[in-house]
Coordinates of C-alpha atoms and ligand atoms in Angstrom, one line a residue:
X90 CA -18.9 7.2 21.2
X91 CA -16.9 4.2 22.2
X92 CA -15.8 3.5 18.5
X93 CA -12.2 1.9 19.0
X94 CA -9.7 2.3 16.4
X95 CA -6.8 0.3 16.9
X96 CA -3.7 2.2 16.2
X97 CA -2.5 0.0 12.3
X98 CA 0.1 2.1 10.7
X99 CA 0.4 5.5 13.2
X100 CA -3.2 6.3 13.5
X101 CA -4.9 7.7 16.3
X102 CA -5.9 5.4 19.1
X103 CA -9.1 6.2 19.5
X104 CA -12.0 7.0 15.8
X105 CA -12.6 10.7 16.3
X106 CA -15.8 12.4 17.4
X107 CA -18.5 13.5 14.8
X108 CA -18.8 14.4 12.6
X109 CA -18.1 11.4 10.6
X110 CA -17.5 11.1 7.0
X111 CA -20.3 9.4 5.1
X112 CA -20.0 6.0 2.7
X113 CA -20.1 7.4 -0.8
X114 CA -23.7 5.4 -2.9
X115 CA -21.7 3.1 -5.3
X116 CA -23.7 2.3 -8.2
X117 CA -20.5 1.2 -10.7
X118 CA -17.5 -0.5 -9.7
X119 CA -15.6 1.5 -12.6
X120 CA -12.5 -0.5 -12.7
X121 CA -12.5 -4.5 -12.8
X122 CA -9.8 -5.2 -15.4
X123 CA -6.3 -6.3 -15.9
X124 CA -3.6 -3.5 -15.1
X125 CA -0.9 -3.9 -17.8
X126 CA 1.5 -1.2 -19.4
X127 CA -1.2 1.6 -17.8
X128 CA -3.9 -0.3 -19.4
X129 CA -7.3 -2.0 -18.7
X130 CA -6.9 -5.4 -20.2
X131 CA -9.7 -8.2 -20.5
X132 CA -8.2 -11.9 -18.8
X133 CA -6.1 -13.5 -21.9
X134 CA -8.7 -17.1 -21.2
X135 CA -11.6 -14.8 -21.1
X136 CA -12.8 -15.5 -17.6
X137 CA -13.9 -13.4 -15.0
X138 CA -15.0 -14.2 -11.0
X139 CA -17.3 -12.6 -9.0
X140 CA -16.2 -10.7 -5.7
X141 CA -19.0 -10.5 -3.0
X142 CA -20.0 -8.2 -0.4
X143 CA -19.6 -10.1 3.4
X144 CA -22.1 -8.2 5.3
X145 CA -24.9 -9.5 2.7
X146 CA -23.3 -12.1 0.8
X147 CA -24.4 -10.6 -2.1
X148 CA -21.9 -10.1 -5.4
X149 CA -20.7 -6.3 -6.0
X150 CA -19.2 -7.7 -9.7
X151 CA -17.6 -9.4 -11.5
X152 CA -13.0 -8.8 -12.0
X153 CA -11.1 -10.0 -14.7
X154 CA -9.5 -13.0 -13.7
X155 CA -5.5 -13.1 -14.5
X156 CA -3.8 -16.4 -15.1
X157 CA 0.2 -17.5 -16.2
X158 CA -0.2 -15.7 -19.4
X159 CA -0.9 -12.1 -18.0
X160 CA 1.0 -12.6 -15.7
X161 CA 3.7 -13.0 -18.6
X162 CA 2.5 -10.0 -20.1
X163 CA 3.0 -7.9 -16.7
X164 CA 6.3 -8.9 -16.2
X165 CA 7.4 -8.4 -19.5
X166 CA 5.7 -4.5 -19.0
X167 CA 7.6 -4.0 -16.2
X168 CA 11.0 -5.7 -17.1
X169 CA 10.9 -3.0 -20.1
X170 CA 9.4 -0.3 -17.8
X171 CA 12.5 -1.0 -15.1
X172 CA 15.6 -1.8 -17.6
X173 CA 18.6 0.6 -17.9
X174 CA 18.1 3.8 -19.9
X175 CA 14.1 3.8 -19.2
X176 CA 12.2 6.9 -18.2
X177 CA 11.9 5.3 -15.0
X178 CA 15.2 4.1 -14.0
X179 CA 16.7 7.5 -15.8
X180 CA 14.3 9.7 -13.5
X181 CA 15.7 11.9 -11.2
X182 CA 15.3 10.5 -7.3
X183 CA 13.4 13.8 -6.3
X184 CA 10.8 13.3 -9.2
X185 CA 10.3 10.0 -8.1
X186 CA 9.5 10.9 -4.7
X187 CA 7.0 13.4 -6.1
X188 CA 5.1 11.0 -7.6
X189 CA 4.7 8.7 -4.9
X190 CA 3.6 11.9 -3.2
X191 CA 1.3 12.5 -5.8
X192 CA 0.0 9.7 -5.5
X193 CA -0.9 9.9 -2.1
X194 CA -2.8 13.2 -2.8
X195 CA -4.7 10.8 -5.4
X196 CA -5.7 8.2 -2.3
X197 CA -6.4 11.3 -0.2
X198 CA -8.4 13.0 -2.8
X199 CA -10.7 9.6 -3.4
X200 CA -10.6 8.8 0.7
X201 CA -14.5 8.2 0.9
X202 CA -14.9 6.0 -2.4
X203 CA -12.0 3.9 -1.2
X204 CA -13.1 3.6 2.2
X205 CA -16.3 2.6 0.9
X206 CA -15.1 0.0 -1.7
X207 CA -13.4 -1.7 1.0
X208 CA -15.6 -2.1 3.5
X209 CA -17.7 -3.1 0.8
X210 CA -15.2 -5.9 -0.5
X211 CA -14.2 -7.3 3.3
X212 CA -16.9 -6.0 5.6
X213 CA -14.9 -4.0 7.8
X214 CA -16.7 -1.1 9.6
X215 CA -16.5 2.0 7.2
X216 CA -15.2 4.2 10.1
X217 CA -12.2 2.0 10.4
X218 CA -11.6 1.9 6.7
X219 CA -11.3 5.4 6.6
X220 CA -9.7 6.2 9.8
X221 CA -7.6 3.2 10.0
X222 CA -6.4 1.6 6.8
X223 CA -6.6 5.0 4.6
X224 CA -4.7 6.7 7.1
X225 CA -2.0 4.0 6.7
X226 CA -2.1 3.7 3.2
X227 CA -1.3 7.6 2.6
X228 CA 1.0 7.9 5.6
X229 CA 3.2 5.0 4.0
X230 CA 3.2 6.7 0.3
X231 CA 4.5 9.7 2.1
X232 CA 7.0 8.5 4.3
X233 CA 8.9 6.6 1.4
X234 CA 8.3 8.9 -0.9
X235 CA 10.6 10.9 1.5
X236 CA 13.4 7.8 1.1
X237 CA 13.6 8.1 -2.9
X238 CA 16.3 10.7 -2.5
X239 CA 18.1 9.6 0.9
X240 CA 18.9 6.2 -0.6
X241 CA 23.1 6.1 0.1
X242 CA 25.9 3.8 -0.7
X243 CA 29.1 4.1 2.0
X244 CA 32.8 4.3 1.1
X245 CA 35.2 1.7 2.6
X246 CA 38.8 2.0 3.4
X247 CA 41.0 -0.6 2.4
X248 CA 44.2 1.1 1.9
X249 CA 45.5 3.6 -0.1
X250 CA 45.8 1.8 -3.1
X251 CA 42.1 1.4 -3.5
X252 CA 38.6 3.7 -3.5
X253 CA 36.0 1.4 -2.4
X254 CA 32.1 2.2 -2.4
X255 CA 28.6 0.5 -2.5
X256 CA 26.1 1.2 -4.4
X257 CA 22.5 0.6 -3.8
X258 CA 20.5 -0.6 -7.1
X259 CA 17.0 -1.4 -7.2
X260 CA 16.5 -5.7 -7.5
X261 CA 14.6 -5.2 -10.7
X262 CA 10.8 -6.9 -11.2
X263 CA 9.3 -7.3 -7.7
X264 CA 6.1 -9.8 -7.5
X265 CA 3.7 -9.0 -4.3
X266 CA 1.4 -11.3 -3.4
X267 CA -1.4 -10.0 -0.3
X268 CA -4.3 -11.2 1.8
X269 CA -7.8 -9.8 1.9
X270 CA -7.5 -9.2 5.5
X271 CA -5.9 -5.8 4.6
X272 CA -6.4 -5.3 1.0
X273 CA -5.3 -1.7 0.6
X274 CA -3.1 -1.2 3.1
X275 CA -1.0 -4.5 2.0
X276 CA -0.9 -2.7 -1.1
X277 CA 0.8 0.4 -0.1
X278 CA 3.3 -1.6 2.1
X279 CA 4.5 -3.8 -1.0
X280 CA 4.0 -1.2 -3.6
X281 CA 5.6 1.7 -2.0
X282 CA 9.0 0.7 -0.9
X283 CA 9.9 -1.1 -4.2
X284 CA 9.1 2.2 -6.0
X285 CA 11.1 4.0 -3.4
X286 CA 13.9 2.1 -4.5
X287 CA 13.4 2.3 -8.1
X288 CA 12.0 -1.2 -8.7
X289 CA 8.8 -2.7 -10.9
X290 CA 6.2 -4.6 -9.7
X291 CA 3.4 -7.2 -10.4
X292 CA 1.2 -7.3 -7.6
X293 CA -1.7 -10.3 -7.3
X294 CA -4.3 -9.1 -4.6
X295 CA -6.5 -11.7 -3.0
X296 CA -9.0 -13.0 -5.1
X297 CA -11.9 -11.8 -2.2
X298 CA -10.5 -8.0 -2.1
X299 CA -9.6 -7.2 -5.6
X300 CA -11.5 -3.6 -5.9
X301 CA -9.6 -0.6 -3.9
X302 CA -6.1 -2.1 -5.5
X303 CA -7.9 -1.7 -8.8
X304 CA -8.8 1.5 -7.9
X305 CA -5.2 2.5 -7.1
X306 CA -4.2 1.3 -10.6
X307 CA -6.1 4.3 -12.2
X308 CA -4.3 6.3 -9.5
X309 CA -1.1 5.2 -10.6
X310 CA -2.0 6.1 -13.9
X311 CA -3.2 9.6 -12.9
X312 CA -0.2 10.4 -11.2
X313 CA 2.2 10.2 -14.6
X314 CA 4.0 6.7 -13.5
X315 CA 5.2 5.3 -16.4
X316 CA 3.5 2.8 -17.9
X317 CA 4.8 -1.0 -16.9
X318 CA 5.7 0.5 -13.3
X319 CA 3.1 -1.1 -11.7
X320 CA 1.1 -4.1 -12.7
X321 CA -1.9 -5.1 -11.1
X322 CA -3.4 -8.9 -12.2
X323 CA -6.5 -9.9 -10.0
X324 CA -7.1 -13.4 -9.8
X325 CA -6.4 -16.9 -8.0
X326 CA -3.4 -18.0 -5.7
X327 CA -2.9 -21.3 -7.7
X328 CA -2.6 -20.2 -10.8
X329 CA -1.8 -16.2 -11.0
X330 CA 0.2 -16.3 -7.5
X331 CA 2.2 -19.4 -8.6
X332 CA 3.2 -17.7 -12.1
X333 CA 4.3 -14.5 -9.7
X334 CA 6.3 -17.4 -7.2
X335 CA 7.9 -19.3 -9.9
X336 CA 8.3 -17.0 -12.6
X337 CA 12.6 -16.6 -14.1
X338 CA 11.8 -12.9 -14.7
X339 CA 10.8 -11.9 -11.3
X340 CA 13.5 -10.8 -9.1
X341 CA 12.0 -10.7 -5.9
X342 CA 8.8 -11.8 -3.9
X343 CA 6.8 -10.6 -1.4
X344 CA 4.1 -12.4 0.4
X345 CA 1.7 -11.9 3.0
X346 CA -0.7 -14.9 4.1
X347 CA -0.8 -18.1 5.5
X348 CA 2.5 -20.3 6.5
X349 CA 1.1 -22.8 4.0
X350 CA 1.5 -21.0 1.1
X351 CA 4.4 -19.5 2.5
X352 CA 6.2 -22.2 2.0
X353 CA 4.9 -22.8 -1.4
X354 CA 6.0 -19.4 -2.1
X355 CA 9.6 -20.4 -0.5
X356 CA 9.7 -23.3 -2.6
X357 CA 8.6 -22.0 -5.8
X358 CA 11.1 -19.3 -5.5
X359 CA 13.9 -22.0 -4.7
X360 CA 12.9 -24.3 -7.8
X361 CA 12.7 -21.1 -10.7
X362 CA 15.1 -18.9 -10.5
X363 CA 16.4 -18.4 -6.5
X364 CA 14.2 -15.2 -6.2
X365 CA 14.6 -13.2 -3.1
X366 CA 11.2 -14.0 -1.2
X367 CA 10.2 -12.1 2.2
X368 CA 7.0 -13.7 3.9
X369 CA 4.8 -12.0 6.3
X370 CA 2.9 -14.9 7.5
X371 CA 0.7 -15.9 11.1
X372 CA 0.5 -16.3 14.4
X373 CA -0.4 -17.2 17.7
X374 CA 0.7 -13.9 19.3
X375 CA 0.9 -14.2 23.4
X376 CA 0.5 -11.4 25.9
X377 CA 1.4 -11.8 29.4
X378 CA -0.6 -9.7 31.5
X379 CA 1.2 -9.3 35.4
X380 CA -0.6 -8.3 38.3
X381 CA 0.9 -5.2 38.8
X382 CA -0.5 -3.7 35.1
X383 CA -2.7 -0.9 34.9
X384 CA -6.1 -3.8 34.5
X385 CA -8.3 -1.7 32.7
X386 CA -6.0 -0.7 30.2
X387 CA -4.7 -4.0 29.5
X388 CA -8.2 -5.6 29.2
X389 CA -8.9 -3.4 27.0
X390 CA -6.1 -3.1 24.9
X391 CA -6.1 -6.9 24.8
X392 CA -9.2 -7.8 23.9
X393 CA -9.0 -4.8 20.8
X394 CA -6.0 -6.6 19.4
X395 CA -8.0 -10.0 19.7
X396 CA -11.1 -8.1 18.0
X397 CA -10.1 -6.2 15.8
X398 CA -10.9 -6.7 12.0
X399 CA -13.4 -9.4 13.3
X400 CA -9.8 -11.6 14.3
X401 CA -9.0 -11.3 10.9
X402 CA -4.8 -10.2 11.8
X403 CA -1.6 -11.7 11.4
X404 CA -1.4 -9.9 15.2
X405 CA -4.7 -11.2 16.3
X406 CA -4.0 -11.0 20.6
X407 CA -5.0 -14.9 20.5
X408 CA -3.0 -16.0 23.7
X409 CA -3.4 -14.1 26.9
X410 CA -1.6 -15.1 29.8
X411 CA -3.1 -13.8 33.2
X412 CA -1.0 -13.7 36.4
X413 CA -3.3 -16.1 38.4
X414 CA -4.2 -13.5 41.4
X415 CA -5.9 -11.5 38.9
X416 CA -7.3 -14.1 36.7
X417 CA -11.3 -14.0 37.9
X418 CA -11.3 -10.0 36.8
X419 CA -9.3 -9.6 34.0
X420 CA -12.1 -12.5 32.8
X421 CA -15.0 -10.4 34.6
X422 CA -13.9 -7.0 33.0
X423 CA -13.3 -8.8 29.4
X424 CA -16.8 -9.7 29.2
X425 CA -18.1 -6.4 30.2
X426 CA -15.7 -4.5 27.9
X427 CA -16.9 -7.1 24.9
X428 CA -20.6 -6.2 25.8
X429 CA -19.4 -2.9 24.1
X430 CA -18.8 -4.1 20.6
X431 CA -21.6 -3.3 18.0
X432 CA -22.4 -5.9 15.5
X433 CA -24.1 -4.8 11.9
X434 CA -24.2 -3.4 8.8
X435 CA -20.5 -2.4 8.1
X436 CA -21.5 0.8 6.1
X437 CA -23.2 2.3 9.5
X438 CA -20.9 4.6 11.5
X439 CA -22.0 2.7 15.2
X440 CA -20.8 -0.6 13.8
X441 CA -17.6 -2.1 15.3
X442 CA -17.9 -5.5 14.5
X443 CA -18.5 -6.9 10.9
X444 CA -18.4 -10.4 9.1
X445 CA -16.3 -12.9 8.8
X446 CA -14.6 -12.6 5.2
X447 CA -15.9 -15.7 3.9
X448 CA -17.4 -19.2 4.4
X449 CA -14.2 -20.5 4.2
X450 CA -12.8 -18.7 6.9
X451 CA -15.9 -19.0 8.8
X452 CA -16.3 -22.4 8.9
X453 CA -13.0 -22.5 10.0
X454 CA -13.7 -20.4 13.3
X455 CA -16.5 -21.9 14.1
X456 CA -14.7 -25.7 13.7
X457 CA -12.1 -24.0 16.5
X458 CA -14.6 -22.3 18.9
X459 CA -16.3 -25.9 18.9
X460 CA -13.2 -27.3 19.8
X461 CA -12.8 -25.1 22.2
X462 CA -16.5 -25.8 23.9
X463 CA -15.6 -30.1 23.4
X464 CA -12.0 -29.8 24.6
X465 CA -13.2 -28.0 28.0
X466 CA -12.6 -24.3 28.2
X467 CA -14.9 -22.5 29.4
X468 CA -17.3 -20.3 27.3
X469 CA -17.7 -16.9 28.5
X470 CA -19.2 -14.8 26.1
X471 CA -20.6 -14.8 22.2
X472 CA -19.7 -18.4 21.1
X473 CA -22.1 -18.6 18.1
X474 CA -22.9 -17.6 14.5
X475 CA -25.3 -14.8 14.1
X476 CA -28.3 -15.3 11.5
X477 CA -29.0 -18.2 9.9
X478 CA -27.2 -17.4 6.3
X479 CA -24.9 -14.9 7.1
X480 CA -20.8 -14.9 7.9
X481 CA -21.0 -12.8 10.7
X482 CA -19.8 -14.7 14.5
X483 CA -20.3 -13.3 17.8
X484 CA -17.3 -11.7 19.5
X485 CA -16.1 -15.3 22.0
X486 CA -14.2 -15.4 24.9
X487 CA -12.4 -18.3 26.4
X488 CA -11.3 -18.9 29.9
X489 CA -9.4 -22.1 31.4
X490 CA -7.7 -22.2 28.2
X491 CA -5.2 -25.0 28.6
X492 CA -1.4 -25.1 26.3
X493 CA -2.6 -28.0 24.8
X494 CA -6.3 -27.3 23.2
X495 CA -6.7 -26.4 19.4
X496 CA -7.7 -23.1 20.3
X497 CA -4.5 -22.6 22.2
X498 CA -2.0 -23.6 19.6
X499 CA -3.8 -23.0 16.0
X500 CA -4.2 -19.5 14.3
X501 CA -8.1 -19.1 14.5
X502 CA -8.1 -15.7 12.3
X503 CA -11.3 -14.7 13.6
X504 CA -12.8 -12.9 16.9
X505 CA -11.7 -15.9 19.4
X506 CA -10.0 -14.7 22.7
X507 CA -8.6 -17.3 24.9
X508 CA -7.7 -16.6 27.9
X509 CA -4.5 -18.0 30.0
X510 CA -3.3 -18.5 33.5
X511 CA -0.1 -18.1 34.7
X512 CA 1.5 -18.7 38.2
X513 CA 5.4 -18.3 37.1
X514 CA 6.7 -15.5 35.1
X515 CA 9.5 -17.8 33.8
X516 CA 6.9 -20.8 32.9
X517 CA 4.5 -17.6 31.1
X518 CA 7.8 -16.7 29.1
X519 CA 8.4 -20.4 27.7
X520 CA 5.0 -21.0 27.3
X521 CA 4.6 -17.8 25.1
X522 CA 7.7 -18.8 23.5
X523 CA 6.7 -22.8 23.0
X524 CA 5.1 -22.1 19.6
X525 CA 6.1 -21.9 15.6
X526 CA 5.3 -18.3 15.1
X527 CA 7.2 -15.7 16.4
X528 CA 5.2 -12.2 15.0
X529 CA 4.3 -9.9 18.1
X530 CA 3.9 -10.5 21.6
X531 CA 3.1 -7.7 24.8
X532 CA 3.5 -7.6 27.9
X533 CA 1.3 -5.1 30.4
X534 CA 2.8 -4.4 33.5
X535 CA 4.0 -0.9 35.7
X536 CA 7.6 -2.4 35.7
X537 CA 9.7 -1.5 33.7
X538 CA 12.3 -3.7 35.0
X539 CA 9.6 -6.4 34.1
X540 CA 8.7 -5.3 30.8
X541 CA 12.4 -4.9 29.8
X542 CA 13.4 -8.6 30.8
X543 CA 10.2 -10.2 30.0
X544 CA 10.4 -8.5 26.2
X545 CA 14.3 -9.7 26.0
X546 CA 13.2 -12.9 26.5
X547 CA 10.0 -13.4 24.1
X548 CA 10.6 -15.0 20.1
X549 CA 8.9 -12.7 18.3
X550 CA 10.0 -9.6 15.8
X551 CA 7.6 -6.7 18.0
X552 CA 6.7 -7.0 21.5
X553 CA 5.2 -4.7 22.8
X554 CA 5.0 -2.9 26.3
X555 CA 1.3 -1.6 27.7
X556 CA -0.4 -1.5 24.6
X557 CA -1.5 -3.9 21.2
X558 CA -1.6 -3.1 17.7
X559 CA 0.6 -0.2 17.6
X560 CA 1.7 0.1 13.7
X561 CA 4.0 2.7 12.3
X562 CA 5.2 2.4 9.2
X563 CA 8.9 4.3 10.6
X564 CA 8.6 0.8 12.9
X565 CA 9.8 -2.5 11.2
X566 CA 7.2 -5.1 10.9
X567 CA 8.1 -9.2 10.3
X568 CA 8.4 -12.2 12.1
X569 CA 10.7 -14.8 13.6
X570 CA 10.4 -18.6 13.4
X571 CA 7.4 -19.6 11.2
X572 CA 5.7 -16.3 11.2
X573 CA 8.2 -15.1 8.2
X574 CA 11.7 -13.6 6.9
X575 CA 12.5 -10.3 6.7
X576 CA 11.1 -7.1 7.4
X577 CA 8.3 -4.4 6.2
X578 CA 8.1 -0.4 6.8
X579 CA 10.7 2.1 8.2
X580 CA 14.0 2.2 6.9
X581 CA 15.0 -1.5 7.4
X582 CA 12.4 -2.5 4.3
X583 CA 14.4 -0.6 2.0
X584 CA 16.9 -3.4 2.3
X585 CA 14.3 -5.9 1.2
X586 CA 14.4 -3.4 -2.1
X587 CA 18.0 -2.7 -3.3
X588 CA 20.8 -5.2 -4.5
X589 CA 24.1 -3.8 -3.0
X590 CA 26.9 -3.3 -5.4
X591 CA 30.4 -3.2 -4.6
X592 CA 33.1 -1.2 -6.7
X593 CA 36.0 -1.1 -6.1
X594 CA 38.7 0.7 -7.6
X595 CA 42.6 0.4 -8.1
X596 CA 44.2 3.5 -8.2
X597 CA 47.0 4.0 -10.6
X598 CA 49.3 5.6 -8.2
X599 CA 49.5 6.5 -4.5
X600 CA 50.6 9.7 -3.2
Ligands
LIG728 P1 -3.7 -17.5 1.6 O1 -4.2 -18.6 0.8 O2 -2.3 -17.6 2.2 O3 -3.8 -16.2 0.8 C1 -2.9 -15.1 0.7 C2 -2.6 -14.8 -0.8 O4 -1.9 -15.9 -1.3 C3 -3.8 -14.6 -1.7 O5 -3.6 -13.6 -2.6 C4 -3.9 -16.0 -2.3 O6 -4.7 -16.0 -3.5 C5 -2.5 -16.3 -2.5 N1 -2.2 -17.7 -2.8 C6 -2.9 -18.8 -2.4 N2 -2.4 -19.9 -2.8 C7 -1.3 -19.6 -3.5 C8 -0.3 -20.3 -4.2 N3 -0.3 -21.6 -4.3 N4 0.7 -19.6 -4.8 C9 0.8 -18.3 -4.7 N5 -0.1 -17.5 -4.1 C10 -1.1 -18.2 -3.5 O7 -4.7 -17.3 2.8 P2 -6.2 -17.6 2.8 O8 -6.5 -18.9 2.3 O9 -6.9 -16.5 2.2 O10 -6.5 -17.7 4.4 C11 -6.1 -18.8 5.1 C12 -5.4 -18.5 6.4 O11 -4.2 -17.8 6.1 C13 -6.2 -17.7 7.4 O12 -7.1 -18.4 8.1 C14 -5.0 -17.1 8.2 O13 -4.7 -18.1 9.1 C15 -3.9 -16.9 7.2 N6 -3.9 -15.5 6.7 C16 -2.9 -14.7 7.1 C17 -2.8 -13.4 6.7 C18 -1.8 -12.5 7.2 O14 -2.0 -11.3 7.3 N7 -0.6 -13.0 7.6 C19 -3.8 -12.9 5.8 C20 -4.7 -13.8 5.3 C21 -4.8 -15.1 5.7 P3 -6.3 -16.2 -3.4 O15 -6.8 -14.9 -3.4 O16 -6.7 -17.1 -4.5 O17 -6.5 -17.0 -2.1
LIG729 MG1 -15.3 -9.3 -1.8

């Protein structure tokens, strides 16, 4: 079956064969509270929101909605569960490795259900759920739960006189703010390394995704953490995210979402109490596809990174350059190759394609792809909504795609592939380049020569060479320019994580 996975987070390229697992019936969403101090807590204002299911539009429940004052409440759990002398910054590194790899048995152990609750929540074919985001969210548990005990300070020579070393020291409360685009992967990439390093967090998922982080929280619990280790408060960006952005007690923040609230975010941070902040934000992610590439391969891998999660990536393929002798059939073999894609219910294993996540975002897509149409590049395929009341859009392909249309330069966050020409390989390197963002770029070609220069020369944190989407969580992830600071996964997160102390010592005497 052609069921594409892409490969997020060190999964397999392709979905294997059958047999496949089955969507687990969910008749009660068992956890829609407040996670404070290991606790389910009611919202302190006593409201609650609904979150809906996208393939139907229809509400799954209702979630305690956190505000400022649980928010409070977190931080002050997790301040006590992270100061000196508590069980969790007096526990042994190996013991804290084991229970992030306990909890990753958990997330194993209650694959399915997750799977299921999160194509429920943002209508992302189950298969890919499983395969794709599961597989991530495990695989990152484990690999940093292998860091607790490799975490190491260096010794510096100044002269004899002196014994110099570093020491690496968790920052203290981290807040994590993340996107519905990912729910439960964005979990395990925030949560994970700040345990690693022995920090605290209060994490806000999106108001649309709420359920498979709440679900975590009575992992969390199950595994032994210590209460106040983790704090989950569901709820909305202005008011919960803000308290998390702006609050004196948080230490650090993490973000993943739009550049917008990025920058709130930034200046929040700026105006409280200087919190460390690291943004994952968009962008508008160019590939530049050369003659000499292996075509198949590239259209395929191109138009998977422009597709996948319905568009709905930070590292949505949205720019593709063509070298212009091979322009008419890389746009010929794109159409055939989107012909492929299966649109429907999310829960069935055949579906590839889901819905939008809401009308929001929908509107928004559809507002670009008629710019697109008005501002004259050409339609080639899909181009329209699907139903009359539903959020689901038609896979749409662009070609004639000109620098200066909408579609060209804004981040469309749904399945809109536009498609370039380029004579000049220098012109196709500053045009790639002529943009705020600076996430991931690729470039497809049989030279390596090529590839080498042409990735040297492109603004962007990943490039990469004959083939899209490839997450590892042993690879840094982040962006340059307006796509974001710093850097998630592998070992170069962990510096995100840890305040380096200096000590130095005088010695009395010198032999
Ligand atoms: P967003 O507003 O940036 O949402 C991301 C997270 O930030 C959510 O948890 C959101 O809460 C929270 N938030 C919103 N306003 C906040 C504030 N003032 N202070 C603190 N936190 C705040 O993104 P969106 O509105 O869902 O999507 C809009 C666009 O963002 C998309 O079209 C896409 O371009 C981009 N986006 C990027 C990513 C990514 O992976 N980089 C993911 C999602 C969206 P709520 O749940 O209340 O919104
Ligand atoms: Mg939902």
């Amino acid at each position: 079956m052609a069921h594409n996975g892409t490969t997020q987070n060190g999964v397999a390229e392709e979905i294997p064969a059958l047999p496949f697992p089955e969507p687990v019936k969910v008749q009660d969403i068992r956890h829609t509270k407040i996670f404070i101090n290991n606790e389910w807590l009611t919202s302190s204002s006593g409201r609650t929101f609904p979150t809906f299911n996208p393939a139907t539009c229809v509400k799954i429940c209702d979630v305690e909605e956190g505000d400022k004052e649980d928010v409070d409440n977190a931080v002050k759990a997790a301040k006590a569960a992270g100061q000196r002398g508590s069980p969790w910054r007096k526990m042994d590194v190996s013991s804290r490795g084991k229970l992030l790899h306990m909890l990753a048995d958990l997330v194993e152990r209650d694959r399915v259900l997750l799977a299921t609750l999160e194509t429920l929540d943002t209508g992302k074919p189950f298969l890919q759920s499983f395969f794709i985001d599961l597989d991530g969210s495990i695989k990152t548990l484990r690999y940093y739960a292998g860091w607790t005990d490799k975490i190491q300070g260096k010794t510096m020579h100044v002269d004899e006189s002196f014994m110099c070393l570093t020491k690496h020291e968790p920052v203290g409360v981290c807040g994590a703010i993340i996107p519905w685009n990912f729910p439960l992967l964005m979990f395990m990439w925030k949560i994970a390394p700040a345990l690693t390093c022995g920090n605290t967090i209060v994490i806000k998922p999106a108001e649309q995704t709420p359920l498979t982080a709440l679900h975590v929280g009575s992992l969390i619990k199950e595994a032994g953490f210590p209460p106040g280790v983790v704090n989950i408060i569901p709820g909305f960006g202005p008011t919960a995210g803000a308290a998390i952005a702006s609050h004196m007690d948080i230490d650090k923040v993490a973000f993943t979402g739009s550049t917008e609230v990025g920058q709130l975010i930034k200046e929040a941070a700026a105006k409280s109490n200087l919190k460390r902040v690291t943004l994952e934000l968009g962008g508008k992610n160019p590939c530049i596809v050369f003659a000499d590439c292996d075509l198949q391969m590239a259209v395929e891998e191109t138009q998977r990174g422009a597709f996948y999660n319905q568009g709905q990536c930070c590292t949505a393929a949205s720019r593709v350059f063509v070298e212009e002798t091979i322009y008419d059939e890389f746009v010929r073999r794109s159409v055939e190759n989107a012909k492929k894609i299966v649109m429907g219910d999310p829960l069935d294993p055949q579906t590839t394609h889901g819905p939008q996540i809401d009308q929001q975002q929908f509107d928004k897509i559809m507002d670009l792809i008629e710019s697109g149409k008005n501002e004259g590049a050409r339609l080639e395929y899909g181009g329209a909504a699907v139903g009359e009341k539903s959020l689901f859009i038609q896979p749409t392909i662009f070609s004639e795609v000109k620098d200066h249309m909408r579609i060209a330069k804004e981040e469309i966050f749904g399945p809109v592939q536009c498609i370039l020409s380029f004579k000049s390989q220098r012109k196709a390197v500053e045009r790639a380049n002529s943009t705020q963002y600076g996430l991931v770029s690729a470039v497809f070609t049989t030279s390596m020569d090529k590839a080498l220069s042409v990735s040297a020369a492109l603004d962007t944190g990943t490039v990469w060479i004959n083939c899209y989407n490839n997450l590892h969580v042993q690879i840094p992830f982040g962006g340059c320019k307006m796509s974001g600071n710093g850097r998630e996964l592998g070992e170069y997160a962990l510096a995100e994580y840890t305040e380096v102390k200096a000590m130095i010592i005088k010695l009395s005497e010198t032999l």
